[in-house]
Amino acid sequence: MTKEIAAIPGDGIGQEVLPAAIDVLEALDRDFEFVEGRAGNAVYEREGTPLPEETRELAREADATLFGAAGELAADIILPLRQDVEAFANVRPARAYPGVDGVKPETDLVFVRENTQGVYAGIESDLTDDVATLTRLITGEASRKIAEYGFEYADEHDADRITVAHKANVMRTTDGLFVDTAAEVAEEMDVEYDEALIDALAMHLVMHPEDYDVIVTPNLAGDVLSDLAAGLVGGLGMLPSANVGDDNALFEPVHGSAPDIAGEGIANPSAMILSAAMMLEYFGDDEDGQRVRNAVETVLEDGPRTPDLGGDASTEEFTDAVLEEL
Ligand SMILES: NC(=O)c1ccc[n+]([C@@H]2O[C@H](COP(=O)([O-])OP(=O)(O)OC[C@H]3O[C@@H](n4cnc5c(N)ncnc54)[C@H](O)[C@@H]3O)[C@@H](O)[C@H]2O)c1
Ligand SMILES: CC(C)[C@H](C(=O)O)[C@@H](O)C(=O)O
């Protein structure tokens, strides 16, 4: 049966990497219909909104969404889109591929980031001209849901260990609830469980990434730590992600619009193509997901590579090599 995929390129290099992922998906023997959705700066200038209702509707109704990247209006684009697909989990694998001069080649871990709450709940206001406040929202229900998802993910992927990141030594009530809920879920599960303070975890990740498998995090911590992990595996061009809800999902690279290289045709499409592989797995097609991953892995190892990885290939040359491998 045809699957309808909302394809939203967005801004900057989103316009360059999303077509690469679509080329890869089209090379597989799958029945996908891609429907392009408008979003981004240019849309804002033309239509007065960076994310027209029509695009939101497209994401809600599609079988899944592929998103490229957004620029300075990202919070008005990607956060509502994540809400539209009701994505409670943001899954961000960080894996060092052979041939990429990753700072830490032994890195192979996954962040399971709570995707709806914390400081992203949007409860922020000016009290006076000189005083602003932000309310950090954590509920037991959302904490249980992300912890359960993390444990199920660990189980399905044969992970040895699950780590819950928190800062309950300071945010006693909110992160206290987050980590206590995860500990309750852990009692029902059969995976090695451990808790880590976010600041020390950042240090430990840089020094010993091999100690981690699945890391469940509150929202903002997952945002920051996943970019840190990108630095362990060759940069932001390498980190894919899945925003997963009960009935819908959105797949996007972790990176943004990269204004410093946008328009040059040299963006690394690996993160976007690997996000498309995650979409294939979400549809239950593990075999094609693995095929795509293997093709990317071979090209990363043998070249050609894009400039962020020390090569001189264009986005198109890299993608052609992946297509050839497939
Ligand atoms: N989900 C999103 O759409 C998202 C995520 C992060 C940032 N942003 C937005 O993107 C804009 C730029 O933010 P930033 O510069 O902090 O982050 P960025 O991810 O856009 O870029 C950070 C650095 O990584 C490099 N980089 C990122 N992706 C790359 C790729 N695929 N290939 C090669 N190099 C790559 C860039 O060239 C840049 O040097 C901001 O306006 C921000 O709001 C959007
Ligand atoms: C742009 C921003 C809203 C987004 C986030 O904070 O989730 C980004 O940093 C990311 O990691 O996808």
PDB file of C-alpha atoms and ligand atoms in Angstrom, residues 70-71 74-76 78-79 82 90 92 113 115 120 219-220 222-224 226-227 241 252-255, ligand 2:
ATOM      1  CA  ALA A  70      14.947  25.278   9.930  1.00  0.00           C
ATOM      2  CA  GLY A  71      16.799  28.513  10.630  1.00  0.00           C
ATOM      3  CA  ALA A  74      13.143  26.816  14.048  1.00  0.00           C
ATOM      4  CA  ALA A  75      11.271  26.976  17.352  1.00  0.00           C
ATOM      5  CA  ASP A  76       8.149  28.123  15.468  1.00  0.00           C
ATOM      6  CA  ILE A  78       9.966  22.141  14.323  1.00  0.00           C
ATOM      7  CA  LEU A  79       8.436  22.335  17.806  1.00  0.00           C
ATOM      8  CA  ARG A  82       6.754  17.575  16.692  1.00  0.00           C
ATOM      9  CA  ASN A  90      13.049  12.055  20.353  1.00  0.00           C
ATOM     10  CA  ARG A  92      18.959  10.323  18.595  1.00  0.00           C
ATOM     11  CA  ARG A 113      14.924  12.522  24.821  1.00  0.00           C
ATOM     12  CA  ASN A 115      10.090  15.630  23.670  1.00  0.00           C
ATOM     13  CA  TYR A 120      10.077  23.490  26.168  1.00  0.00           C
ATOM     14  CA  ASN A 219      14.077  17.613  27.087  1.00  0.00           C
ATOM     15  CA  LEU A 220      16.781  20.311  27.237  1.00  0.00           C
ATOM     16  CA  GLY A 222      18.791  15.692  25.458  1.00  0.00           C
ATOM     17  CA  ASP A 223      19.134  18.680  23.138  1.00  0.00           C
ATOM     18  CA  VAL A 224      22.527  19.660  24.538  1.00  0.00           C
ATOM     19  CA  SER A 226      23.095  14.974  21.635  1.00  0.00           C
ATOM     20  CA  ASP A 227      25.006  17.869  20.036  1.00  0.00           C
ATOM     21  CA  SER A 241      16.779  11.417  14.723  1.00  0.00           C
ATOM     22  CA  GLU A 252      14.998  14.796  10.833  1.00  0.00           C
ATOM     23  CA  PRO A 253      18.738  15.297  11.127  1.00  0.00           C
ATOM     24  CA  VAL A 254      19.766  16.768  14.489  1.00  0.00           C
ATOM     25  CA  HIS A 255      21.509  19.664  12.742  1.00  0.00           C
TER      26      HIS A 255
HETATM   27  C1  LIG B   2      15.908  24.380  17.016  1.00  0.00           C
HETATM   28  C2  LIG B   2      15.462  23.802  18.313  1.00  0.00           C
HETATM   29  C3  LIG B   2      14.025  24.123  18.569  1.00  0.00           C
HETATM   30  C4  LIG B   2      15.744  22.287  18.399  1.00  0.00           C
HETATM   31  C5  LIG B   2      15.487  21.778  19.807  1.00  0.00           C
HETATM   32  O1  LIG B   2      15.832  22.450  20.772  1.00  0.00           O
HETATM   33  O2  LIG B   2      14.957  20.676  19.923  1.00  0.00           O
HETATM   34  C6  LIG B   2      17.154  21.877  17.998  1.00  0.00           C
HETATM   35  O3  LIG B   2      18.119  22.356  18.868  1.00  0.00           O
HETATM   36  C7  LIG B   2      17.240  20.385  17.888  1.00  0.00           C
HETATM   37  O4  LIG B   2      18.093  19.804  18.562  1.00  0.00           O
HETATM   38  O5  LIG B   2      16.481  19.786  17.123  1.00  0.00           O
END
